[in-house]
Short mmCIF file of C-alpha atoms and ligand atoms in Angstrom, two decimals:
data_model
loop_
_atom_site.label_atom_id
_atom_site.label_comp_id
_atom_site.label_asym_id
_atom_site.label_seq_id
_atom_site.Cartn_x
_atom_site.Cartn_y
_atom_site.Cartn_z
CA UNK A 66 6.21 7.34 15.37
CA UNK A 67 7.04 3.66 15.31
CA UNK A 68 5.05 0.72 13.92
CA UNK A 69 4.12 -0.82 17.16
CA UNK A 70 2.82 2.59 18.72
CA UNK A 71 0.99 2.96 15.70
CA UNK A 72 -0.37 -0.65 15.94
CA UNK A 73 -1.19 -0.18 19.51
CA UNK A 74 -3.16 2.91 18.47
CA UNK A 75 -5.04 1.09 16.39
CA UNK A 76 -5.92 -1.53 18.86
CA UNK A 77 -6.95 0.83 21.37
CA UNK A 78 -9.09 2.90 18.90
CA UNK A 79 -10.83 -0.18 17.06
CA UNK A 80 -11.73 -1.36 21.36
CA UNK A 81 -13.66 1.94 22.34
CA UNK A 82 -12.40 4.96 20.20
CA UNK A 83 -14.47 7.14 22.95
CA UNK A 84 -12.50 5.56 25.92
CA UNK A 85 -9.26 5.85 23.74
CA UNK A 86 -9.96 9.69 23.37
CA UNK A 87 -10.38 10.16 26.63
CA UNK A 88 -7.51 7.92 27.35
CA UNK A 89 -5.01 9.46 25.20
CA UNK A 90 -6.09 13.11 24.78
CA UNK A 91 -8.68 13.44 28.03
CA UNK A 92 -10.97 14.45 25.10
CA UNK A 93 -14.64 13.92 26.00
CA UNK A 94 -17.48 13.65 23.90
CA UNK A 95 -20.60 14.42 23.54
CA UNK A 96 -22.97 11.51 22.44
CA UNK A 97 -25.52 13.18 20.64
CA UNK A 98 -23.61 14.69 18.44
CA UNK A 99 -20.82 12.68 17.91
CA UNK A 100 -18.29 15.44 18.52
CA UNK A 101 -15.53 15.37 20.30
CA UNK A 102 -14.86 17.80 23.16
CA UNK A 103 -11.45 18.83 23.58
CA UNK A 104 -10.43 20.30 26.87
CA UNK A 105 -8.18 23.00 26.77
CA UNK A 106 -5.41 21.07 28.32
CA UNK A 107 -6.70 18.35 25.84
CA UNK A 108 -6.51 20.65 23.12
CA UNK A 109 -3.27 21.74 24.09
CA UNK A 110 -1.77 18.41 24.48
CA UNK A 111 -3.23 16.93 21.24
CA UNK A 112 -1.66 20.04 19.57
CA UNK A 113 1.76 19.32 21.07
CA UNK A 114 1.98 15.96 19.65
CA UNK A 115 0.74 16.97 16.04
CA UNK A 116 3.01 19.98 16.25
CA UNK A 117 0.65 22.40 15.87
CA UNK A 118 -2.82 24.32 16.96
CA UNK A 119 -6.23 22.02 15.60
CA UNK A 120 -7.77 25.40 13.60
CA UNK A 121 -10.96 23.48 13.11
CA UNK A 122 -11.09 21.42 16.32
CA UNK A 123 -14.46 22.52 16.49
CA UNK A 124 -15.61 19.97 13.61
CA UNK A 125 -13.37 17.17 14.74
CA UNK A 126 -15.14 13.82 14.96
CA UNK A 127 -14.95 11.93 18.22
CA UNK A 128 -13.04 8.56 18.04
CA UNK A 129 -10.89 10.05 15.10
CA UNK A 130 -6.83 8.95 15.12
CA UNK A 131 -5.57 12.11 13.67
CA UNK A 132 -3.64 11.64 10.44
CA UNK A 133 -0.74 13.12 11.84
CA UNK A 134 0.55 10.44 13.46
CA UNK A 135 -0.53 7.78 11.43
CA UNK A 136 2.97 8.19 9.43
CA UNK A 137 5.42 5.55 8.67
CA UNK A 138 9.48 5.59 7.70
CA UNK A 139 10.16 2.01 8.29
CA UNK A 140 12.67 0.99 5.27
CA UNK A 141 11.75 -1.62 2.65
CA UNK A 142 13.66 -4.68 1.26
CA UNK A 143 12.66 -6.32 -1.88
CA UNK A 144 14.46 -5.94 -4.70
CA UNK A 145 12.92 -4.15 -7.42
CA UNK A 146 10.42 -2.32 -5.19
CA UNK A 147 10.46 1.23 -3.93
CA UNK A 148 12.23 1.67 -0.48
CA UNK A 149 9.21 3.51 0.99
CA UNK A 150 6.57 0.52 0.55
CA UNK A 151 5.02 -0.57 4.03
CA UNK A 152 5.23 -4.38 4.78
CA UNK A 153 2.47 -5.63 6.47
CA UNK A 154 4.12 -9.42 6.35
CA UNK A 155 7.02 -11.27 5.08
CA UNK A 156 5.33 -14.56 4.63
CA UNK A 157 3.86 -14.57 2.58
CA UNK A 158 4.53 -11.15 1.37
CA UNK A 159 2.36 -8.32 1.86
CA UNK A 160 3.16 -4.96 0.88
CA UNK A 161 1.45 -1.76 0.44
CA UNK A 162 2.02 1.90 -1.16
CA UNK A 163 2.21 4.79 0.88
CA UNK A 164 -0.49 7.45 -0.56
CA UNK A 165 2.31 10.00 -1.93
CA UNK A 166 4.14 7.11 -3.48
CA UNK A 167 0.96 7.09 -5.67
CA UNK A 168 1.78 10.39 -7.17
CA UNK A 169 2.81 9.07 -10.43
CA UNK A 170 -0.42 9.12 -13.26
CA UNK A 171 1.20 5.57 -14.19
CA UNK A 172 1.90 3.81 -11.18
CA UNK A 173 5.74 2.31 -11.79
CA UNK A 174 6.17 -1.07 -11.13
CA UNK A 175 8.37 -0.86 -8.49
CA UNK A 176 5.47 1.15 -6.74
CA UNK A 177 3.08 -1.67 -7.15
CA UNK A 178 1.28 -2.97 -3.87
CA UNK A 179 1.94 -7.02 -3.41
CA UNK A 180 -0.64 -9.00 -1.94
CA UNK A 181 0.15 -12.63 -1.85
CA UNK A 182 -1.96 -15.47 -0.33
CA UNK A 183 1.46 -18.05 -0.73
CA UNK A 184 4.53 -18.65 -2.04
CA UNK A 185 5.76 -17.05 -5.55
CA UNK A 186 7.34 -19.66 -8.14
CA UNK A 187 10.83 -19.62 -7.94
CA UNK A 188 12.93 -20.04 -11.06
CA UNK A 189 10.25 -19.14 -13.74
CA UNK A 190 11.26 -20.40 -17.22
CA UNK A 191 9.43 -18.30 -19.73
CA UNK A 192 10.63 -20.62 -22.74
CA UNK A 193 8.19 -23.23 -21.31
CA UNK A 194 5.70 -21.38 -19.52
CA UNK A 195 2.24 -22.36 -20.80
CA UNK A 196 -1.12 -21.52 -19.93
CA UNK A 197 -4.06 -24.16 -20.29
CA UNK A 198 -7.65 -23.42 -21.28
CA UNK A 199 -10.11 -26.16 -19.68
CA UNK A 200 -12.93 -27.01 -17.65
CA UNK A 201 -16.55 -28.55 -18.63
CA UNK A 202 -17.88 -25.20 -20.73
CA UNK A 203 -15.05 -24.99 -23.19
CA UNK A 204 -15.75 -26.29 -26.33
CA UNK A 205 -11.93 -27.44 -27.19
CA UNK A 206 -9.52 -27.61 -24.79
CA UNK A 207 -6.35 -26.00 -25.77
CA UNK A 208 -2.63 -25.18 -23.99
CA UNK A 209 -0.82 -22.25 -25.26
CA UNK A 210 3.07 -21.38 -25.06
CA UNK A 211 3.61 -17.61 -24.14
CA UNK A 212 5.41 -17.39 -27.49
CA UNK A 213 2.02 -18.65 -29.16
CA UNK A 214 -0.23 -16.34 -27.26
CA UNK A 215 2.20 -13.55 -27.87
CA UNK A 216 2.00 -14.95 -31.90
CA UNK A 217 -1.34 -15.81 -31.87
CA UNK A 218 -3.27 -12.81 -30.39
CA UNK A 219 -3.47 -9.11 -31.08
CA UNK A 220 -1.84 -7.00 -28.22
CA UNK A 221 -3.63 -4.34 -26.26
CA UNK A 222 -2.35 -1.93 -23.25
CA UNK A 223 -4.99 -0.65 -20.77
CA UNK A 224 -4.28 1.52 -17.58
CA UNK A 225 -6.82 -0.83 -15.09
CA UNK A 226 -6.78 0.05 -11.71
CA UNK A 227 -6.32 -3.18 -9.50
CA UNK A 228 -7.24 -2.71 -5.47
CA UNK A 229 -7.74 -5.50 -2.76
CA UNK A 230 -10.73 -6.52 -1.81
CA UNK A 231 -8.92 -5.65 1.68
CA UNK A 232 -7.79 -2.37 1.46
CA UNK A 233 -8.86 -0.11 4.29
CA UNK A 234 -8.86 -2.88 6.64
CA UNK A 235 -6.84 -1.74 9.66
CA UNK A 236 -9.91 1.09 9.85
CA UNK A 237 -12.89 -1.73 11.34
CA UNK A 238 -14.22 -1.91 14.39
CA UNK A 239 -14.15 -4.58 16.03
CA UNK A 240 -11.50 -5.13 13.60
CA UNK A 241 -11.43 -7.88 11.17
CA UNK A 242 -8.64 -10.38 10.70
CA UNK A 243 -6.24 -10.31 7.64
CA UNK A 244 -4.09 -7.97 6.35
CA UNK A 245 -4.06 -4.51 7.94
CA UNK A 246 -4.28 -2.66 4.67
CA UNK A 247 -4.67 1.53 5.41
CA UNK A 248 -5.34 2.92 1.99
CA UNK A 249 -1.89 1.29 0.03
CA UNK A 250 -3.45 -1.77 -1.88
CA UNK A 251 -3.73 -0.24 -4.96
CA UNK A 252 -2.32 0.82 -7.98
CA UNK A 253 -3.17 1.37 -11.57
CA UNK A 254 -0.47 0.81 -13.98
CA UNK A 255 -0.08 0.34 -17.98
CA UNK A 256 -0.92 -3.53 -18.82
CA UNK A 257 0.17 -4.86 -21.75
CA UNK A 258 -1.21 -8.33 -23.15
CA UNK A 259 -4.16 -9.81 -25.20
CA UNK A 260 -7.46 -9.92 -24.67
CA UNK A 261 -9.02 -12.93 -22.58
CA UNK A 262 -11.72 -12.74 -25.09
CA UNK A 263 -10.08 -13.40 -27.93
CA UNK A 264 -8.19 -16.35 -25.88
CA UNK A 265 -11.78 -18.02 -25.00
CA UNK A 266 -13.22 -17.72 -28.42
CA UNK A 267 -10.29 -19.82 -29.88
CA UNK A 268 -11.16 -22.47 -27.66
CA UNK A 269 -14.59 -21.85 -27.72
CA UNK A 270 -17.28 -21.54 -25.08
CA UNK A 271 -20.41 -23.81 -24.68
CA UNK A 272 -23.89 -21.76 -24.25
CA UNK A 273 -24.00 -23.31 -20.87
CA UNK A 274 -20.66 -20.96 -19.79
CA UNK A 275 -21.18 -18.85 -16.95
CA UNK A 276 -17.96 -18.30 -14.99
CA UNK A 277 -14.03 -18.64 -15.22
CA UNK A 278 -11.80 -19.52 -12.61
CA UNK A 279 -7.77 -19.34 -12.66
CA UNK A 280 -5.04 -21.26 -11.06
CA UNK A 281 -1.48 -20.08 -10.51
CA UNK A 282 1.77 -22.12 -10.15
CA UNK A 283 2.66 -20.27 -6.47
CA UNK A 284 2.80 -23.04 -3.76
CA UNK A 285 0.65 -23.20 -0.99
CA UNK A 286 2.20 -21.24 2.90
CA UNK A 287 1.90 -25.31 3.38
CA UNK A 288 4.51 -26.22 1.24
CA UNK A 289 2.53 -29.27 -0.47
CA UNK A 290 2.34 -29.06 -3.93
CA UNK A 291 -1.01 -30.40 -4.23
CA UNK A 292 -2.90 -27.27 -2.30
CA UNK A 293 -4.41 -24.55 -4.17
CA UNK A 294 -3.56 -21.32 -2.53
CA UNK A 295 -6.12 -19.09 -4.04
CA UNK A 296 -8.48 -19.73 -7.61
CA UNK A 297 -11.16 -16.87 -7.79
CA UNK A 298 -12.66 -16.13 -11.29
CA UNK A 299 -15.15 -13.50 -12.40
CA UNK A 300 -18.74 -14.27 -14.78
CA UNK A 301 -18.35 -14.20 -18.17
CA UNK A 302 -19.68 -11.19 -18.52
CA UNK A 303 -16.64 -9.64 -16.74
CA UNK A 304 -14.30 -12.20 -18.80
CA UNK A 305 -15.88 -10.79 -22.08
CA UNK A 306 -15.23 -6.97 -21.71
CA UNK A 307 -12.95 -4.99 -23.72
CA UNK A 308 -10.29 -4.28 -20.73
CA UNK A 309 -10.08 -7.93 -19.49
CA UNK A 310 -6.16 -9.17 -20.38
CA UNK A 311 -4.10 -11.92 -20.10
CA UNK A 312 -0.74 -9.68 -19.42
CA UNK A 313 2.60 -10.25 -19.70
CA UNK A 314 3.70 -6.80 -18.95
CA UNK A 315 3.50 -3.96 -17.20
CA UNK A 316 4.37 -0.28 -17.79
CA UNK A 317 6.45 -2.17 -20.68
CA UNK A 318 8.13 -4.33 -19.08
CA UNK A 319 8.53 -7.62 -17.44
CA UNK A 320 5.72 -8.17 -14.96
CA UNK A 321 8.08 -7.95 -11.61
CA UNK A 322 7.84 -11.43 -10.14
CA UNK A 323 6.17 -10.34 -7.02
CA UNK A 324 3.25 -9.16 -9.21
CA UNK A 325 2.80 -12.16 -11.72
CA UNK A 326 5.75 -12.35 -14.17
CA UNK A 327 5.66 -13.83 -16.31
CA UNK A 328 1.94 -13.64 -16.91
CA UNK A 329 -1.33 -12.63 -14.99
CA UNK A 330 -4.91 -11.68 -15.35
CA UNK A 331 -6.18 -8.07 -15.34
CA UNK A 332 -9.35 -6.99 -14.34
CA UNK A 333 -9.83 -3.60 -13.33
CA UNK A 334 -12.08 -2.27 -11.30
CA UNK A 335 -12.59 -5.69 -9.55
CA UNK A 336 -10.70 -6.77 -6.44
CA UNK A 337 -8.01 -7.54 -7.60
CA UNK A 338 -8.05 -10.77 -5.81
CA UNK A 339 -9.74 -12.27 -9.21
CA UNK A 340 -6.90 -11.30 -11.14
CA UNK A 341 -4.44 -14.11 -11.01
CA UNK A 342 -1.06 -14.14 -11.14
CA UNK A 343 1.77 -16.43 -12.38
CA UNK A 344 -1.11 -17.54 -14.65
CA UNK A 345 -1.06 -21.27 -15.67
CA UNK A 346 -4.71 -22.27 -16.31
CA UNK A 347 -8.33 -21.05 -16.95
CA UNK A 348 -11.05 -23.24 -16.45
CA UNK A 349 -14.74 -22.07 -17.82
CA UNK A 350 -17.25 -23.25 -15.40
CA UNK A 351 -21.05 -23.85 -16.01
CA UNK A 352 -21.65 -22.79 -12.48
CA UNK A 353 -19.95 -20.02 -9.92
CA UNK A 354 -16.27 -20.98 -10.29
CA UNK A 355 -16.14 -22.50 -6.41
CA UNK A 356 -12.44 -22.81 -5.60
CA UNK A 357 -10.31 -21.72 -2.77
CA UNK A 358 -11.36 -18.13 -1.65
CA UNK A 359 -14.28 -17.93 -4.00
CA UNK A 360 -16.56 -19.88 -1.38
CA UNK A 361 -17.86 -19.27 2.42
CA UNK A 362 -16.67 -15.78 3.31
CA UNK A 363 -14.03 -15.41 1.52
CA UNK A 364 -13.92 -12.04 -0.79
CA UNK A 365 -17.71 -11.55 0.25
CA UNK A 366 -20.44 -9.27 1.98
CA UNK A 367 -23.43 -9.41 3.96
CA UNK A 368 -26.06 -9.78 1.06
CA UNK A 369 -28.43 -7.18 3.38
CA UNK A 370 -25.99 -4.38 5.57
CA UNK A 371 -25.24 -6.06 9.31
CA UNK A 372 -24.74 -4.59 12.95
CA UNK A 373 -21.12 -4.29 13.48
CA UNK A 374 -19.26 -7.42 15.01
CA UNK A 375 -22.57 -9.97 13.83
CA UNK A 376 -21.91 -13.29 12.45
CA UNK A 377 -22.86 -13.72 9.32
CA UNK A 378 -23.94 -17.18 7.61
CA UNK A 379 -22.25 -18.33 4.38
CA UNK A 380 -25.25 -18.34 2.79
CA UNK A 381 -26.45 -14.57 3.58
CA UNK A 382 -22.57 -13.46 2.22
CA UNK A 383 -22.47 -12.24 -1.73
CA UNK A 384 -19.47 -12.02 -4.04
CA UNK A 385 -17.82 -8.61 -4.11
CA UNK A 386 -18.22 -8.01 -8.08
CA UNK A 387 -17.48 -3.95 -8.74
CA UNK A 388 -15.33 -2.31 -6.18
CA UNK A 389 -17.14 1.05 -4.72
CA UNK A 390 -16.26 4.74 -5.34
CA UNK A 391 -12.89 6.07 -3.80
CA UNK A 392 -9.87 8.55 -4.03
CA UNK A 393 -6.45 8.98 -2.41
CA UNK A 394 -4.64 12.13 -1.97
CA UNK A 395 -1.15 12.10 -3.25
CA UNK A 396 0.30 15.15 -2.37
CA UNK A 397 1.06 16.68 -0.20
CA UNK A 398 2.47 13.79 1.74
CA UNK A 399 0.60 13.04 5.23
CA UNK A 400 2.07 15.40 8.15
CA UNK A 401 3.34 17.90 5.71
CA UNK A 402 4.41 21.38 6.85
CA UNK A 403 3.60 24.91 4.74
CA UNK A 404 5.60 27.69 5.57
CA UNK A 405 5.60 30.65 4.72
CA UNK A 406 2.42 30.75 2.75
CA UNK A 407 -1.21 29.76 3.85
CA UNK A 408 -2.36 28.24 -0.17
CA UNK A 409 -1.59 24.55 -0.93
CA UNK A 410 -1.88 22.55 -4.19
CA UNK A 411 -3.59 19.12 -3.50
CA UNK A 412 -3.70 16.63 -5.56
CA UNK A 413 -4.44 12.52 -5.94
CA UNK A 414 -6.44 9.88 -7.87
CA UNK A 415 -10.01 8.19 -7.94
CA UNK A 416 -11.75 5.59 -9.52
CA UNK A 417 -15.25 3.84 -9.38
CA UNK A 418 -14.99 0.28 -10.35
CA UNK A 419 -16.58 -0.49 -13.03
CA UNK A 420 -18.23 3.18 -12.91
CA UNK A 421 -16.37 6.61 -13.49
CA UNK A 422 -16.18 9.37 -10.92
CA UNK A 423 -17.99 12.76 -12.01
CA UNK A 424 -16.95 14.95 -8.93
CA UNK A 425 -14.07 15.67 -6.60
CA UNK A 426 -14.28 17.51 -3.23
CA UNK A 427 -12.06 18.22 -0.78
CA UNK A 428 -12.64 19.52 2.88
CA UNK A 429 -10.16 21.28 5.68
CA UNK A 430 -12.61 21.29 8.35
CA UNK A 431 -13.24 18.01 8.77
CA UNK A 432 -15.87 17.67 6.32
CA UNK A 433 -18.28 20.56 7.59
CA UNK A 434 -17.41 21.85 3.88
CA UNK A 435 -16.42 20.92 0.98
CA UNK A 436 -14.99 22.48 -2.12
CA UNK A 437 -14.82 21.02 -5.57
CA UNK A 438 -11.28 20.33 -7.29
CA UNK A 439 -10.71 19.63 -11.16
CA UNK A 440 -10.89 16.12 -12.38
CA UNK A 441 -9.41 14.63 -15.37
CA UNK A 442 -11.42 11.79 -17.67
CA UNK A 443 -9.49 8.38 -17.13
CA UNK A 444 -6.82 7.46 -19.87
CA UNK A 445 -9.62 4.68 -20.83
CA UNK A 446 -12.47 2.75 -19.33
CA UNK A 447 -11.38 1.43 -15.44
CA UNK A 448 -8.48 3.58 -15.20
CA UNK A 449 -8.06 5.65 -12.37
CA UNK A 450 -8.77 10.05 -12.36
CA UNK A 451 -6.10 12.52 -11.91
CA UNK A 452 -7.67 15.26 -9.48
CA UNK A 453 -6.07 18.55 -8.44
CA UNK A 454 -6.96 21.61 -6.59
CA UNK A 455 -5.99 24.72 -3.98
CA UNK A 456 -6.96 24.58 -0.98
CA UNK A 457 -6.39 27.82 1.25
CA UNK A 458 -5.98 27.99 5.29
CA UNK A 459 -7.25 31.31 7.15
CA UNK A 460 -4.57 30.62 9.72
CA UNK A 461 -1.41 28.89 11.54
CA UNK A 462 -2.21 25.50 12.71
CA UNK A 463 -3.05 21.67 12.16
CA UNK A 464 -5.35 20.65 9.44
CA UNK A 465 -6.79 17.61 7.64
CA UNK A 466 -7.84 17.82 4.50
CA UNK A 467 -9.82 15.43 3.33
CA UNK A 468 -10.60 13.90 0.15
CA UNK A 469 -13.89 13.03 -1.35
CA UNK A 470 -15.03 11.27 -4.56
CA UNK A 471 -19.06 11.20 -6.25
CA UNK A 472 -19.62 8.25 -8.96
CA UNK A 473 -21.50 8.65 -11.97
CA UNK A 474 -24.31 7.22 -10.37
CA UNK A 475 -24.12 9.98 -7.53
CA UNK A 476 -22.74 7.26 -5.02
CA UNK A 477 -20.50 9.46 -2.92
CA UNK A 478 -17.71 8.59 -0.62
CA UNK A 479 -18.36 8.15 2.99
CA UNK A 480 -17.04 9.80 5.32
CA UNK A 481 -16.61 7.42 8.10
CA UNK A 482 -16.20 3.83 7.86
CA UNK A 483 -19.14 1.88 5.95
CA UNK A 484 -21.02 -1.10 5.93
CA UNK A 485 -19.22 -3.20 8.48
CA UNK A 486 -18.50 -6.83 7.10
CA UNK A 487 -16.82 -9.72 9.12
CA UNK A 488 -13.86 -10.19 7.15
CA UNK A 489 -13.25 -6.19 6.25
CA UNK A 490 -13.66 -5.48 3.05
CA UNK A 491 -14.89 -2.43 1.00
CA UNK A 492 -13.66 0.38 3.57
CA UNK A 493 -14.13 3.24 1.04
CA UNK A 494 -14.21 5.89 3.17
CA UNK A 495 -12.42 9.57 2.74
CA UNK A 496 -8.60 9.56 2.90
CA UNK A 497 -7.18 11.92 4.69
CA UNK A 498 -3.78 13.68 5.19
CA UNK A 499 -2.43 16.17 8.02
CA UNK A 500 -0.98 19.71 7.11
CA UNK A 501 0.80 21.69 9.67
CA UNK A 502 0.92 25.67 8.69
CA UNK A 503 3.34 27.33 10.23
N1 MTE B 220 -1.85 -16.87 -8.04
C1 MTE B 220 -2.22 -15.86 -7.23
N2 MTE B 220 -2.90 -14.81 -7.75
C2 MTE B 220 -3.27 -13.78 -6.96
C3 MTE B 220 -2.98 -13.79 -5.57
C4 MTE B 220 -2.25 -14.89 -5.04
O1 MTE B 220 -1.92 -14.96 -3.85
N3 MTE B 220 -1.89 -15.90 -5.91
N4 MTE B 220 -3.44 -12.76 -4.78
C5 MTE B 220 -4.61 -12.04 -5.28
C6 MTE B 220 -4.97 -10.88 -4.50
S1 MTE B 220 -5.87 -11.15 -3.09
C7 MTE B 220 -4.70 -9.60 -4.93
S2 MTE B 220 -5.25 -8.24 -4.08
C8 MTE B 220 -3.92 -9.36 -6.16
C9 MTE B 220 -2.71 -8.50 -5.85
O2 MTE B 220 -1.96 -8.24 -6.99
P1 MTE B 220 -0.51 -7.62 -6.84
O3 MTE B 220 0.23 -8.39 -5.77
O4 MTE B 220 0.14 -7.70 -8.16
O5 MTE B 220 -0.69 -6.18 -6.42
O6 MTE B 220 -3.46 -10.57 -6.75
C10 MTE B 220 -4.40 -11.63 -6.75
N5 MTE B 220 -3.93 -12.73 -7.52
MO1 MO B 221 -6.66 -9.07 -2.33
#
C-alpha cells in the first residue's frame, strides 16, 4: 500500500476512528463495549483487503487500523544505512527502523533510527575535535582532544537502548505535531567510550551541581551559526551512573555520522533526545539545564494525566526522565503468510527504562488472551530483552498477534494508546503484527 494511502489512513482514523470504520469497512460499533461490529459484507470486504478471513473478529477493537496494511516498501537512500529504513523527512533527516529490521540482538549501525532536530557537521576532523567541560558547577574547567579522552580515560562498552521521546507518535488522537514515528525510533546497539563520570570528576563538580546540559556542533534548519538546535541534559544523578558514556563508537566502529561520529552521549533508557550527538561541550548547571528543547513543552508531560486534545500550561508539563515499559515484535515481519502449517515462532525485544522487564505475553485474539513467551536477562543494566515464543492458530485466516511487556515493578503495557500528551510522547502501547494462515 503506498505512503500517502497509509498517511491518509491515519488522518482519517486519528479524526473519528468510529466514522472511519464505518467509512472504510461499513463496520459499526457498539458503544458500550467498544467493539466493533463487522457486517458480513463488512467482514467480507475487510477480509478481502487483508487477504484473508479475521478468525477472531469477534475480539477486534473498534477504531483499530489493522496491521495488515500498515506495511511499507518505499526504498531508502543514505549511505551507510539499511535500504529498508522508513524516512519520515529529508530535512532535517528523520529516519526510522522497520520492526523486523530490529531482529538483530545488537542492532547494526546501519540499522540505527536517525532523529535529527538540524543539520549534521559536514567535514568532521577528528584530529582536532575537542570536547569542553564548563558551566558555573564545575570546579576546573577543562577541554579535552579525543586523543586525550581516548588516553586519559578507561574504556567501557554497554548495550543501552536509546528510543525517542517521540516514538509511537503517528498513533494520537487528535494527533500531535512532529515526527510521525510508528514503533521505529529505537535501537540498542554496543557503545563503546568512557564513562561521563570519570570525565566530570577530573574537572570536578561543585556541591551545588545538579544538572548537565550538552551542545553539539550541527547547525541550526536556520542556517545561522549562532542558533542552538537542541541542548537537553539529564540530573546528575543520571550523569553519575555506571552506563552513562561519552562514545566514540558503536558496535566497534566509527559512530556513522548520521548518529554522532565522531562522538556522542549515551544514556539508555532515557529519550534519547538527552543523548547528544557530535558532542562538543558539557556544561554542569546548578539549576535544571534550561536550553533549547529542555524548556516549555518540549520533551515533557502533563505533570497530572489530561483529557485528550487539552492545552496544557508550561508550568503543569514535567520532564520525561525514564522511558516506560515496551516491546517490539521482530519476527515474523508484519503481513506475513504461514503455509502449510498452523504453529509460528515469534520473537522481538523489550526494555523498561531505567527498570527491567520480568514478563512477556503475547495474544492472537486481540488481547482477550494472553500467553507467556521466554525472556532473556539483558546483556547488562538498560539493555534491551530478547523474547521468543510459539504461538499456534486453530485455523485458516487473518490474525494479529500482539505483543505485551510487564516491568519489574508490575507496570504492564497498554493495550491501547495511553496518557494522551500535547506534543505525543510516551505511546507505549502493544505492537502488533498481521499473520495470514493459509
Ligand atoms: N546534537 C544533537 N544531538 C541530538 C539530536 C540532535 O538533533 N542534535 N537529536 C536528539 C534526539 S531527539 C534523539 S531521539 C537522538 C537520536 O539519536 P540517533 O539519531 O543516533 O538515533 O539524538 C538526540 N541527540
Ligand atoms: Mo527524540
Amino acid at each position: 500500500m503506498k505512503k500517502n494511502i497509509r498517511k491518509g489512513l491515519r488522518a482519517l482514523y486519528a479524526e473519528d476512528p468510529l466514522e472511519a470504520d464505518k467509512l472504510i469497512w461499513g463496520r459499526e460499533s457498539d458503544p458500550r463495549s467498544r467493539r466493533g461490529f463487522l457486517k458480513n459484507g463488512a467482514l467480507a470486504f475487510m477480509g478481502t483487503i487483508l487477504g484473508a478471513r479475521i478468525v477472531f473478529a469477534d475480539h477486534m477493537p473498534a477504531g483499530l487500523i489493522p496491521a495488515g496494511i500498515l506495511e511499507t516498501d518505499d526504498p531508502f537512500p543514505i549511505k551507510g544505512k539499511h535500504p529498508g529504513l522508513t524516512i519520515l523527512n529529508d530535512r532535517p533527516w528523520n529516519v526510522e527502523t522497520p520492526a523486523h529490521l530490529l531482529d538483530d540482538a545488537i542492532t547494526p549501525a546501519d540499522r540505527m533510527f536517525i532523529r535529527n532536530n538540524g543539520l549534521p557537521p559536514e567535514n568532521v576532523d577528528t584530529a582536532t575535535w575537542t570536547l569542553e567541560i564548563a558551566g558555573e558547577s564545575v570546579r576546573t574547567p577543562k577541554t579535552y582532544t579525543l586523543a586525550e579522552l581516548k588516553q586519559r580515560f578507561s574504556h567501557h562498552t554497554y548495550q543501552l537502548v536509546l528510543e525517542c521521546g517521540g516514538n509511537g507518535r503517528a498513533e494520537f488522537n487528535p494527533p500531535a505535531k512532529g515526527n510521525q514515528w510508528t514503533t521505529g525510533a529505537v535501537s540498542c546497539s554496543a557503545w563503546t567510550g568512557v564513562l561521563l563520570r570519570d570525565v566530570l570528576e577530573d574537572a570536578g563538580l561543585k556541591d551545588d551541581a545538579v544538572y548537565i546540559g550538552y551542545y553539539g556542533r550541527d547547525t541550526h534548519l536556520s542556517g545561522d551559526p549562532d542558533k542552538v538546535v537542541i541542548s537537553r541534559g539529564v540530573p546528575i544523578a543520571k550523569a553519575l551512573q555506571d552506563e552513562s558514556l561519552i562514545a566514540w563508537a558503536v558496535n566497534g566502529e566509527d559512530i556513522p555520522l548520521m548518529n554522532g561520529h565522531p562522538l556522542r552521549l549515551v544514556f539508555g533508557g532515557w529519550p534519547a533526545s538527552t543523548s547528544g550527538k557530535w558532542l562538543a561541550k558539557i556544561v554542569v548547571r546548578n539549576q535544571v539545564h534550561d536550553g533549547p528543547k529542555m524548556t516549555g513543552q518540549s520533551y515533557r508531560v502533563p505533570c497530572k494525566p489530561v483529557a485528550p486534545g487539552t492545552e496544557v500550561a508550561d508550568e503543569d508539563m514535567c520532564i520525561i526522565e525514564s522511558m516506560p515499559v515496551k516491546s517490539v515484535i521482530t519476527s515474523p515481519k508484519n503481513g506475513g503468510i504461514l503455509q502449510g502449517r498452523r504453529e509460528l515462532k515469534v520473537r522481538g525485544k523489550a526494555w523498561a527504562g531505567e527498570r527491567a522487564v520480568a514478563r512477556m505475553e503475547v495474544s492472537i485474539d486481540f488481547g482477550a488472551t494472553w500467553q507467556v513467551v521466554s525472556l532473556q536477562a539483558p546483556a547488562n543494566r538498560l539493555a534491551w530483552q530478547l523474547w521468543e515464543g510459539n504461538v499456534r492458530f486453530p485455523e485458516k485466516g487473518y490474525y494479529e498477534i500482539w505483543a505485551r511487556a510487564t516491568d519489574t515493578e508490575g507496570i504492564a503495557q497498554p493495550m491501547v494508546l495511553p496518557g494522551w500528551n500535547p506534543r505525543g510522547y510516551l505511546n507505549n502501547a502493544c505492537h502488533r503484527i498481521a499473520i495470514k494462515v493459509v
